[in-house]
Short mmCIF file of C-alpha atoms and ligand atoms in Angstrom, two decimals:
data_model
loop_
_atom_site.label_atom_id
_atom_site.label_comp_id
_atom_site.label_asym_id
_atom_site.label_seq_id
_atom_site.Cartn_x
_atom_site.Cartn_y
_atom_site.Cartn_z
CA UNK A 1 -28.17 3.70 1.02
CA UNK A 2 -29.48 7.13 0.13
CA UNK A 3 -27.71 9.22 2.69
CA UNK A 4 -24.25 7.82 2.05
CA UNK A 5 -21.46 10.39 2.23
CA UNK A 6 -19.76 11.42 -0.99
CA UNK A 7 -16.45 12.99 -1.87
CA UNK A 8 -17.13 16.60 -2.75
CA UNK A 9 -15.09 16.50 -5.95
CA UNK A 10 -13.33 14.18 -8.33
CA UNK A 11 -10.02 15.66 -7.17
CA UNK A 12 -10.92 14.78 -3.58
CA UNK A 13 -11.59 11.18 -4.58
CA UNK A 14 -8.43 10.86 -6.68
CA UNK A 15 -6.26 12.29 -3.90
CA UNK A 16 -7.84 10.04 -1.27
CA UNK A 17 -7.47 6.92 -3.43
CA UNK A 18 -3.92 7.93 -4.41
CA UNK A 19 -3.29 8.51 -0.70
CA UNK A 20 -4.35 4.95 -0.05
CA UNK A 21 -2.15 3.63 -2.82
CA UNK A 22 0.93 5.69 -2.00
CA UNK A 23 2.29 4.38 1.26
CA UNK A 24 5.06 2.43 2.91
CA UNK A 25 4.81 0.09 -0.07
CA UNK A 26 6.06 2.80 -2.42
CA UNK A 27 8.70 4.37 -0.27
CA UNK A 28 9.95 1.50 1.83
CA UNK A 29 9.32 -1.60 -0.26
CA UNK A 30 9.58 -0.48 -3.88
CA UNK A 31 13.17 0.84 -3.76
CA UNK A 32 14.55 -2.24 -2.08
CA UNK A 33 12.70 -4.58 -4.43
CA UNK A 34 13.99 -2.58 -7.40
CA UNK A 35 17.50 -2.71 -5.97
CA UNK A 36 17.23 -6.44 -5.49
CA UNK A 37 15.69 -7.34 -8.84
CA UNK A 38 17.79 -5.54 -11.41
CA UNK A 39 16.89 -1.87 -11.08
CA UNK A 40 15.36 -0.54 -14.30
CA UNK A 41 14.21 -3.97 -15.34
CA UNK A 42 12.03 -4.27 -12.26
CA UNK A 43 10.67 -0.76 -12.75
CA UNK A 44 9.70 -1.60 -16.32
CA UNK A 45 7.92 -4.84 -15.40
CA UNK A 46 6.18 -3.07 -12.55
CA UNK A 47 4.83 -0.30 -14.76
CA UNK A 48 3.62 -2.83 -17.32
CA UNK A 49 1.62 -4.59 -14.62
CA UNK A 50 0.22 -1.34 -13.26
CA UNK A 51 -1.21 -0.21 -16.58
CA UNK A 52 -2.71 -3.58 -17.54
CA UNK A 53 -3.52 -5.76 -14.62
CA UNK A 54 -3.65 -3.08 -11.91
CA UNK A 55 -5.82 -0.91 -14.14
CA UNK A 56 -8.31 -3.73 -14.62
CA UNK A 57 -8.70 -4.73 -10.99
CA UNK A 58 -8.89 -1.15 -9.78
CA UNK A 59 -11.59 -0.32 -12.34
CA UNK A 60 -13.59 -3.31 -11.15
CA UNK A 61 -13.34 -2.43 -7.48
CA UNK A 62 -14.21 1.25 -7.86
CA UNK A 63 -17.08 0.39 -10.20
CA UNK A 64 -18.47 -2.20 -7.75
CA UNK A 65 -18.33 0.40 -4.98
CA UNK A 66 -19.96 3.14 -7.02
CA UNK A 67 -22.63 0.89 -8.44
CA UNK A 68 -23.75 -0.57 -5.12
CA UNK A 69 -22.91 2.38 -2.82
CA UNK A 70 -22.12 -0.17 -0.14
CA UNK A 71 -19.07 -1.33 1.80
CA UNK A 72 -17.44 -4.56 0.53
CA UNK A 73 -19.61 -7.24 2.13
CA UNK A 74 -22.90 -5.59 1.17
CA UNK A 75 -21.50 -4.70 -2.24
CA UNK A 76 -20.68 -8.26 -3.28
CA UNK A 77 -23.93 -9.49 -1.75
CA UNK A 78 -25.93 -6.88 -3.68
CA UNK A 79 -24.44 -8.17 -6.93
CA UNK A 80 -25.02 -11.81 -6.06
CA UNK A 81 -26.44 -13.09 -2.78
CA UNK A 82 -24.07 -16.02 -2.52
CA UNK A 83 -20.89 -14.02 -2.94
CA UNK A 84 -20.88 -11.76 0.11
CA UNK A 85 -18.03 -13.90 1.42
CA UNK A 86 -15.58 -12.27 -1.02
CA UNK A 87 -16.36 -8.99 0.72
CA UNK A 88 -15.81 -10.65 4.08
CA UNK A 89 -12.35 -11.80 3.00
CA UNK A 90 -11.50 -8.35 1.63
CA UNK A 91 -12.63 -6.43 4.72
CA UNK A 92 -10.95 -8.89 7.02
CA UNK A 93 -7.66 -8.46 5.19
CA UNK A 94 -7.87 -4.67 5.52
CA UNK A 95 -8.67 -5.07 9.20
CA UNK A 96 -5.70 -7.40 9.74
CA UNK A 97 -3.23 -5.24 7.82
CA UNK A 98 -4.02 -2.12 9.80
CA UNK A 99 -2.44 -3.27 13.11
CA UNK A 100 0.94 -4.26 11.75
CA UNK A 101 0.98 -1.40 9.26
CA UNK A 102 0.53 0.84 12.29
CA UNK A 103 3.48 -0.78 14.05
CA UNK A 104 5.69 0.30 11.13
CA UNK A 105 3.89 3.67 11.04
CA UNK A 106 4.88 4.04 14.70
CA UNK A 107 8.55 3.40 13.84
CA UNK A 108 8.31 6.17 11.25
CA UNK A 109 6.96 8.63 13.85
CA UNK A 110 9.76 7.65 16.24
CA UNK A 111 12.38 8.35 13.54
CA UNK A 112 10.74 11.64 12.60
CA UNK A 113 10.67 12.79 16.21
CA UNK A 114 14.27 11.66 16.75
CA UNK A 115 15.48 13.64 13.72
CA UNK A 116 13.42 16.63 14.80
CA UNK A 117 14.91 16.67 18.27
CA UNK A 118 18.52 16.55 17.11
CA UNK A 119 19.01 12.81 17.35
CA UNK A 120 20.15 12.32 13.75
CA UNK A 121 23.53 10.91 14.74
CA UNK A 122 21.92 8.42 17.11
CA UNK A 123 19.76 6.95 14.33
CA UNK A 124 22.92 6.23 12.35
CA UNK A 125 24.50 4.20 15.13
CA UNK A 126 24.69 0.45 14.79
CA UNK A 127 21.95 -1.20 16.75
CA UNK A 128 19.67 1.84 17.01
CA UNK A 129 16.93 0.29 14.94
CA UNK A 130 17.12 -3.18 16.46
CA UNK A 131 17.29 -1.84 20.01
CA UNK A 132 14.28 0.36 19.39
CA UNK A 133 12.00 -2.20 17.73
CA UNK A 134 12.86 -4.91 20.24
CA UNK A 135 11.96 -2.76 23.26
CA UNK A 136 8.72 -3.85 24.93
CA UNK A 137 6.92 -0.55 25.50
CA UNK A 138 8.25 2.25 23.29
CA UNK A 139 7.24 0.88 19.87
CA UNK A 140 3.75 0.13 21.20
CA UNK A 141 3.51 3.72 22.40
CA UNK A 142 4.40 5.08 18.93
CA UNK A 143 2.13 2.55 17.22
CA UNK A 144 -0.76 3.76 19.39
CA UNK A 145 -0.02 7.37 18.45
CA UNK A 146 -0.12 6.37 14.80
CA UNK A 147 -3.49 4.62 15.23
CA UNK A 148 -4.87 7.62 17.10
CA UNK A 149 -3.82 10.03 14.32
CA UNK A 150 -5.52 7.77 11.80
CA UNK A 151 -8.59 7.54 14.01
CA UNK A 152 -8.79 11.34 14.35
CA UNK A 153 -9.14 11.66 10.57
CA UNK A 154 -11.52 8.74 10.02
CA UNK A 155 -13.78 9.93 12.83
CA UNK A 156 -14.47 13.16 10.96
CA UNK A 157 -15.93 11.28 8.04
CA UNK A 158 -15.43 11.21 4.31
CA UNK A 159 -15.59 14.90 3.35
CA UNK A 160 -14.25 16.60 6.45
CA UNK A 161 -11.80 13.91 7.45
CA UNK A 162 -10.45 11.76 4.64
CA UNK A 163 -10.88 14.19 1.77
CA UNK A 164 -9.54 17.20 3.64
CA UNK A 165 -6.55 15.32 5.05
CA UNK A 166 -5.68 13.93 1.60
CA UNK A 167 -5.94 17.36 0.00
CA UNK A 168 -3.35 18.67 2.43
CA UNK A 169 -1.07 15.68 2.91
CA UNK A 170 -0.75 14.51 -0.69
CA UNK A 171 0.49 17.77 -2.28
CA UNK A 172 2.93 18.28 0.61
CA UNK A 173 4.11 14.71 0.12
CA UNK A 174 4.86 15.37 -3.57
CA UNK A 175 6.77 18.57 -2.82
CA UNK A 176 8.84 16.96 -0.06
CA UNK A 177 9.57 13.93 -2.25
CA UNK A 178 10.83 16.17 -5.05
CA UNK A 179 13.01 18.04 -2.55
CA UNK A 180 14.62 14.90 -1.14
CA UNK A 181 15.06 13.38 -4.63
CA UNK A 182 16.89 16.53 -5.83
CA UNK A 183 19.10 16.44 -2.77
CA UNK A 184 19.88 12.79 -3.41
CA UNK A 185 20.69 13.58 -7.07
CA UNK A 186 23.09 16.30 -6.07
CA UNK A 187 25.32 13.98 -4.07
CA UNK A 188 28.67 13.07 -5.62
CA UNK A 189 28.45 9.68 -7.31
CA UNK A 190 24.66 9.70 -7.38
CA UNK A 191 24.47 9.46 -11.17
CA UNK A 192 25.65 5.86 -11.08
CA UNK A 193 22.69 5.11 -8.85
CA UNK A 194 20.27 6.87 -11.19
CA UNK A 195 21.59 4.75 -14.06
CA UNK A 196 21.31 1.58 -12.02
CA UNK A 197 17.76 2.44 -11.12
CA UNK A 198 16.60 3.41 -14.59
CA UNK A 199 18.50 1.41 -17.21
CA UNK A 200 16.99 -2.06 -17.54
CA UNK A 201 19.55 -4.86 -17.27
CA UNK A 202 17.81 -7.64 -19.17
CA UNK A 203 20.38 -10.19 -18.09
CA UNK A 204 18.83 -10.00 -14.64
CA UNK A 205 15.42 -11.04 -15.84
CA UNK A 206 13.95 -13.77 -13.66
CA UNK A 207 10.59 -15.25 -12.82
CA UNK A 208 11.17 -14.06 -9.27
CA UNK A 209 11.46 -10.47 -10.47
CA UNK A 210 8.16 -10.83 -12.34
CA UNK A 211 6.35 -12.31 -9.36
CA UNK A 212 7.78 -9.74 -7.00
CA UNK A 213 6.60 -6.95 -9.31
CA UNK A 214 3.14 -8.49 -9.50
CA UNK A 215 2.79 -8.82 -5.73
CA UNK A 216 4.12 -5.33 -5.21
CA UNK A 217 1.64 -3.94 -7.74
CA UNK A 218 -1.30 -5.39 -5.80
CA UNK A 219 -0.09 -4.17 -2.47
CA UNK A 220 0.90 -0.77 -3.73
CA UNK A 221 -2.39 -0.09 -5.49
CA UNK A 222 -4.33 -1.21 -2.37
CA UNK A 223 -6.18 -3.84 -4.35
CA UNK A 224 -8.26 -6.78 -3.11
CA UNK A 225 -8.76 -5.35 0.37
CA UNK A 226 -12.09 -3.69 -0.02
CA UNK A 227 -10.48 -0.27 0.15
CA UNK A 228 -11.15 0.78 -3.42
CA UNK A 229 -14.69 -0.59 -3.19
CA UNK A 230 -15.25 1.51 -0.08
CA UNK A 231 -13.83 4.67 -1.63
CA UNK A 232 -15.73 3.95 -4.85
CA UNK A 233 -18.95 3.83 -2.84
CA UNK A 234 -18.39 7.49 -1.93
CA UNK A 235 -17.87 8.51 -5.54
CA UNK A 236 -20.44 10.53 -7.41
CA UNK A 237 -22.23 8.90 -10.33
CA UNK A 238 -20.89 11.50 -12.76
CA UNK A 239 -17.16 10.98 -12.45
CA UNK A 240 -15.09 9.55 -15.26
CA UNK A 241 -13.75 6.31 -13.73
CA UNK A 242 -11.17 5.52 -16.37
CA UNK A 243 -9.55 8.91 -16.06
CA UNK A 244 -9.58 8.77 -12.26
CA UNK A 245 -7.93 5.34 -12.23
CA UNK A 246 -5.24 6.53 -14.64
CA UNK A 247 -4.52 9.48 -12.37
CA UNK A 248 -4.34 7.30 -9.25
CA UNK A 249 -1.92 4.95 -11.00
CA UNK A 250 0.18 7.83 -12.23
CA UNK A 251 0.46 9.11 -8.68
CA UNK A 252 1.32 5.70 -7.31
CA UNK A 253 3.95 4.80 -9.89
CA UNK A 254 5.29 8.37 -9.81
CA UNK A 255 5.90 8.34 -6.07
CA UNK A 256 7.38 4.84 -6.20
CA UNK A 257 9.86 6.04 -8.84
CA UNK A 258 10.57 9.22 -6.89
CA UNK A 259 11.23 7.07 -3.84
CA UNK A 260 13.74 5.11 -5.90
CA UNK A 261 15.36 8.43 -6.83
CA UNK A 262 15.50 9.43 -3.18
CA UNK A 263 16.92 6.19 -1.91
CA UNK A 264 19.05 4.47 -4.58
CA UNK A 265 21.34 7.36 -5.66
CA UNK A 266 21.89 8.28 -2.00
CA UNK A 267 22.86 4.72 -1.14
CA UNK A 268 25.11 4.58 -4.22
CA UNK A 269 26.80 7.82 -3.25
CA UNK A 270 27.32 6.44 0.22
CA UNK A 271 28.51 2.96 -0.63
CA UNK A 272 29.85 3.33 -4.16
CA UNK A 273 27.20 0.94 -5.47
CA UNK A 274 28.13 -1.82 -3.09
CA UNK A 275 25.56 -4.56 -3.65
CA UNK A 276 25.40 -5.37 0.01
CA UNK A 277 24.23 -1.88 0.92
CA UNK A 278 21.57 -2.03 -1.80
CA UNK A 279 20.40 -5.43 -0.72
CA UNK A 280 19.67 -4.35 2.82
CA UNK A 281 16.04 -5.25 2.15
CA UNK A 282 13.56 -3.88 4.65
CA UNK A 283 16.45 -2.38 6.63
CA UNK A 284 17.27 -0.06 3.73
CA UNK A 285 14.99 2.69 5.02
CA UNK A 286 15.50 2.40 8.76
CA UNK A 287 19.14 1.32 8.93
CA UNK A 288 21.01 2.28 5.77
CA UNK A 289 19.35 5.61 4.98
CA UNK A 290 19.99 7.25 8.38
CA UNK A 291 23.66 6.29 7.97
CA UNK A 292 23.62 7.83 4.50
CA UNK A 293 21.98 11.02 5.77
CA UNK A 294 24.46 11.19 8.60
CA UNK A 295 27.55 11.04 6.38
CA UNK A 296 26.18 13.48 3.83
CA UNK A 297 25.67 16.47 6.08
CA UNK A 298 22.36 18.28 6.70
CA UNK A 299 21.20 15.03 8.22
CA UNK A 300 18.67 16.48 10.65
CA UNK A 301 16.88 18.47 7.99
CA UNK A 302 16.91 15.87 5.24
CA UNK A 303 16.21 13.00 7.61
CA UNK A 304 13.38 14.92 9.27
CA UNK A 305 11.82 15.87 5.95
CA UNK A 306 12.20 12.34 4.64
CA UNK A 307 10.52 10.67 7.60
CA UNK A 308 7.78 13.30 7.61
CA UNK A 309 6.90 12.47 4.03
CA UNK A 310 6.98 8.77 4.79
CA UNK A 311 4.66 9.45 7.72
CA UNK A 312 2.18 11.30 5.50
CA UNK A 313 2.25 8.47 2.98
CA UNK A 314 1.72 5.85 5.69
CA UNK A 315 -1.08 7.83 7.33
CA UNK A 316 -3.20 8.25 4.21
CA UNK A 317 -2.88 4.50 3.55
CA UNK A 318 -3.78 3.60 7.14
CA UNK A 319 -6.76 5.96 6.89
CA UNK A 320 -8.07 3.95 3.93
CA UNK A 321 -7.58 0.65 5.75
CA UNK A 322 -9.39 1.96 8.81
CA UNK A 323 -12.16 3.45 6.68
CA UNK A 324 -12.75 0.11 4.92
CA UNK A 325 -13.11 -1.58 8.29
CA UNK A 326 -15.20 1.21 9.85
CA UNK A 327 -17.61 1.45 6.94
CA UNK A 328 -18.07 -2.33 7.03
CA UNK A 329 -18.86 -2.27 10.76
CA UNK A 330 -21.23 0.70 10.28
CA UNK A 331 -23.12 -1.05 7.48
CA UNK A 332 -23.15 -4.60 8.83
CA UNK A 333 -23.90 -3.89 12.47
CA UNK A 334 -25.81 -0.64 11.97
CA UNK A 335 -23.53 1.20 14.36
CA UNK A 336 -22.69 4.89 14.22
CA UNK A 337 -19.42 5.99 12.61
CA UNK A 338 -18.09 7.12 15.99
CA UNK A 339 -18.80 3.81 17.71
CA UNK A 340 -17.39 1.81 14.80
CA UNK A 341 -14.26 3.93 14.63
CA UNK A 342 -13.65 3.58 18.38
CA UNK A 343 -14.01 -0.20 18.16
CA UNK A 344 -11.68 -0.49 15.17
CA UNK A 345 -9.07 1.86 16.66
CA UNK A 346 -8.92 0.11 20.04
CA UNK A 347 -8.82 -3.40 18.60
CA UNK A 348 -6.16 -2.32 16.08
CA UNK A 349 -3.92 -1.14 18.88
CA UNK A 350 -4.41 -4.40 20.76
CA UNK A 351 -3.93 -6.59 17.66
CA UNK A 352 -0.75 -4.70 16.78
CA UNK A 353 0.91 -5.55 20.09
CA UNK A 354 2.01 -9.10 19.10
CA UNK A 355 3.50 -7.71 15.86
CA UNK A 356 5.50 -5.27 17.92
CA UNK A 357 6.58 -7.69 20.64
CA UNK A 358 7.52 -10.28 18.01
CA UNK A 359 10.61 -8.17 17.32
CA UNK A 360 11.67 -8.37 20.95
CA UNK A 361 10.48 -10.35 23.92
CA UNK A 362 8.27 -12.62 21.85
CA UNK A 363 10.84 -13.24 19.15
CA UNK A 364 10.96 -16.91 20.10
CA UNK A 365 7.47 -17.33 18.69
CA UNK A 366 7.85 -18.15 15.03
CA UNK A 367 5.61 -19.76 12.48
CA UNK A 368 7.20 -20.92 9.21
CA UNK A 369 10.30 -19.21 10.50
CA UNK A 370 8.54 -15.84 10.48
CA UNK A 371 8.18 -13.38 13.33
CA UNK A 372 4.62 -12.25 14.04
CA UNK A 373 4.77 -9.09 11.92
CA UNK A 374 6.17 -10.97 8.93
CA UNK A 375 3.61 -13.70 9.45
CA UNK A 376 0.75 -11.19 9.36
CA UNK A 377 2.26 -9.61 6.27
CA UNK A 378 2.54 -13.03 4.67
CA UNK A 379 -0.99 -14.18 5.51
CA UNK A 380 -2.62 -10.97 4.35
CA UNK A 381 -0.55 -10.13 1.29
CA UNK A 382 0.69 -13.46 0.05
CA UNK A 383 -2.38 -15.57 0.78
CA UNK A 384 -5.62 -13.66 1.31
CA UNK A 385 -4.92 -10.85 -1.10
CA UNK A 386 -4.38 -13.12 -4.13
CA UNK A 387 -7.31 -15.30 -3.05
CA UNK A 388 -9.57 -12.24 -2.83
CA UNK A 389 -8.32 -10.92 -6.16
CA UNK A 390 -8.79 -14.27 -7.87
CA UNK A 391 -12.33 -14.62 -6.54
CA UNK A 392 -13.10 -11.09 -7.71
CA UNK A 393 -11.90 -11.86 -11.25
CA UNK A 394 -13.91 -15.08 -11.37
CA UNK A 395 -16.93 -13.32 -9.91
CA UNK A 396 -16.85 -10.55 -12.48
CA UNK A 397 -15.67 -12.61 -15.44
CA UNK A 398 -17.92 -15.63 -14.97
CA UNK A 399 -20.64 -15.04 -12.37
CA UNK A 400 -22.11 -11.58 -12.87
CA UNK A 401 -20.45 -11.00 -16.24
CA UNK A 402 -18.20 -8.13 -17.27
CA UNK A 403 -21.15 -6.20 -18.68
CA UNK A 404 -22.39 -5.27 -15.22
CA UNK A 405 -19.09 -3.51 -14.59
CA UNK A 406 -18.59 -2.02 -18.04
CA UNK A 407 -22.14 -0.64 -18.00
CA UNK A 408 -21.43 1.07 -14.69
CA UNK A 409 -18.23 2.56 -16.10
CA UNK A 410 -19.95 3.66 -19.30
CA UNK A 411 -22.82 5.26 -17.43
CA UNK A 412 -20.60 8.29 -16.81
CA UNK A 413 -18.00 8.28 -19.60
CA UNK A 414 -16.64 6.39 -22.58
CA UNK A 415 -14.57 3.29 -21.77
CA UNK A 416 -11.60 3.37 -24.13
CA UNK A 417 -9.82 0.29 -22.89
CA UNK A 418 -12.84 -1.94 -22.60
CA UNK A 419 -11.36 -4.75 -24.74
CA UNK A 420 -8.11 -4.94 -22.77
CA UNK A 421 -10.19 -4.88 -19.63
CA UNK A 422 -12.36 -7.83 -20.62
CA UNK A 423 -9.46 -10.03 -21.73
CA UNK A 424 -7.51 -9.20 -18.58
CA UNK A 425 -10.29 -9.95 -16.15
CA UNK A 426 -11.38 -13.21 -17.73
CA UNK A 427 -8.11 -14.81 -18.75
CA UNK A 428 -4.82 -13.11 -17.98
CA UNK A 429 -5.44 -11.82 -14.46
CA UNK A 430 -6.63 -15.13 -12.97
CA UNK A 431 -3.60 -16.98 -14.35
CA UNK A 432 -1.19 -14.37 -13.01
CA UNK A 433 -2.84 -14.40 -9.61
CA UNK A 434 -2.65 -18.17 -9.34
CA UNK A 435 1.06 -17.87 -10.15
CA UNK A 436 1.64 -15.38 -7.32
CA UNK A 437 -0.34 -17.48 -4.88
CA UNK A 438 1.51 -20.71 -5.62
CA UNK A 439 4.92 -19.10 -5.66
CA UNK A 440 4.49 -17.26 -2.40
CA UNK A 441 3.23 -20.34 -0.63
CA UNK A 442 6.08 -22.45 -1.99
CA UNK A 443 8.58 -19.84 -0.93
CA UNK A 444 7.11 -19.66 2.59
CA UNK A 445 7.67 -23.40 2.93
CA UNK A 446 11.22 -22.96 1.66
CA UNK A 447 10.54 -24.91 -1.54
CA UNK A 448 11.65 -22.09 -3.84
CA UNK A 449 13.67 -18.96 -3.19
CA UNK A 450 12.01 -15.67 -4.05
N1 LIG B 501 -0.96 0.70 -0.76
C1 LIG B 501 -0.34 0.88 0.51
C2 LIG B 501 1.14 1.00 0.36
O1 LIG B 501 1.65 0.92 -0.76
O2 LIG B 501 1.82 1.17 1.35
C3 LIG B 501 -0.64 -0.22 1.48
C4 LIG B 501 -2.05 -0.61 1.52
C5 LIG B 501 -3.01 0.30 1.88
C6 LIG B 501 -2.38 -1.87 1.13
C7 LIG B 501 -4.33 -0.05 1.84
C8 LIG B 501 -3.68 -2.23 1.10
C9 LIG B 501 -4.64 -1.33 1.45
F1 LIG B 501 -5.87 -1.70 1.41
#
């Protein structure tokens, strides 16, 4: 398409793609996974995956987008007529993630507003979180606000919406993260937490830790959901792809590590390194942290700043999910951006409602022992995402051939890691993805414990 929008600069693209990558996955999920799987050891495995496997898949997706200048379905189809279905899977996953991601985004807004209006002590009370998420109306209200904020940015388009928002939100996010991390460091007893987080304990090595790191890497880098293809399609033909991908990964891993610095030392200082506090899992951010902030003084300020930065991170990720869906609807159904965005926003609010109610009045509805939100998370991340990624590797490695991609990359700059790239995409990546897929399905059926 000749008149496709483009990012106005390489920086704009890198910030938007990093905005997609840096999200709830970094700040909410990464610290509790690291806490669960041996601290520094998990961080090390994670980084290894990011620079090998993550690098490869992200290069492929951005190159496919830039080469075809199309949204995912059209992009795969343009490369091979029979393979448009991979794009369908990818766009569908993005479309299905957005609703439940927005439910959690809504919780973040609620916490931010509560801290802002002097309710810090209330958030630290037992039952605050559960009472809030199980209510029928309130979480849906906040979820809708979150979708509307996302919509407001996407509606303005690539340059004036996504790029501008990322250029403001991402630098602020970095500054706020540094501020909270320094605060967390300054707490008495925090150093023990820093050590726990950074020093690898090899005795805690396990296959589970490896698989968790692999799954987290995919989710955190926004891979296999059509997002990077979509953003790549707005990238100018002159930009150095390898450098951009390295910068995006640096951002993503950097904020994940900073999030660990914000959360783990604070929890250590609060609990004296009590394993139970660290193993709070998903509740770490919404239940444990407010208690930590509350005991440490300055809770309104630190809590408010913390949830604001989480909100920014979540918003830029939701923007990318909505954009992937909107650009697909625009291209496939030849609708205007405004019409597509309205359709996606309204249906996202509606589709998010079961994920919200599943924590309360619909909690009796469970599949594989999972509430609706967890079920959506499982289907998208543990099933469709690996399937999409595997198909992409096979498609590039064996159907169109790696040369199509490497030529696209080399059309604008040298490709230093071409050899690693080729070996990864043809051999190592598919095997790793099959391992994630099998293990997550087995664990969902209770056959192994992850
Ligand atoms: N990468 C985001 C995070 O870490 O929270 C989540 C995400 C955004 C996943 C966009 C997938 C995606 F396409």
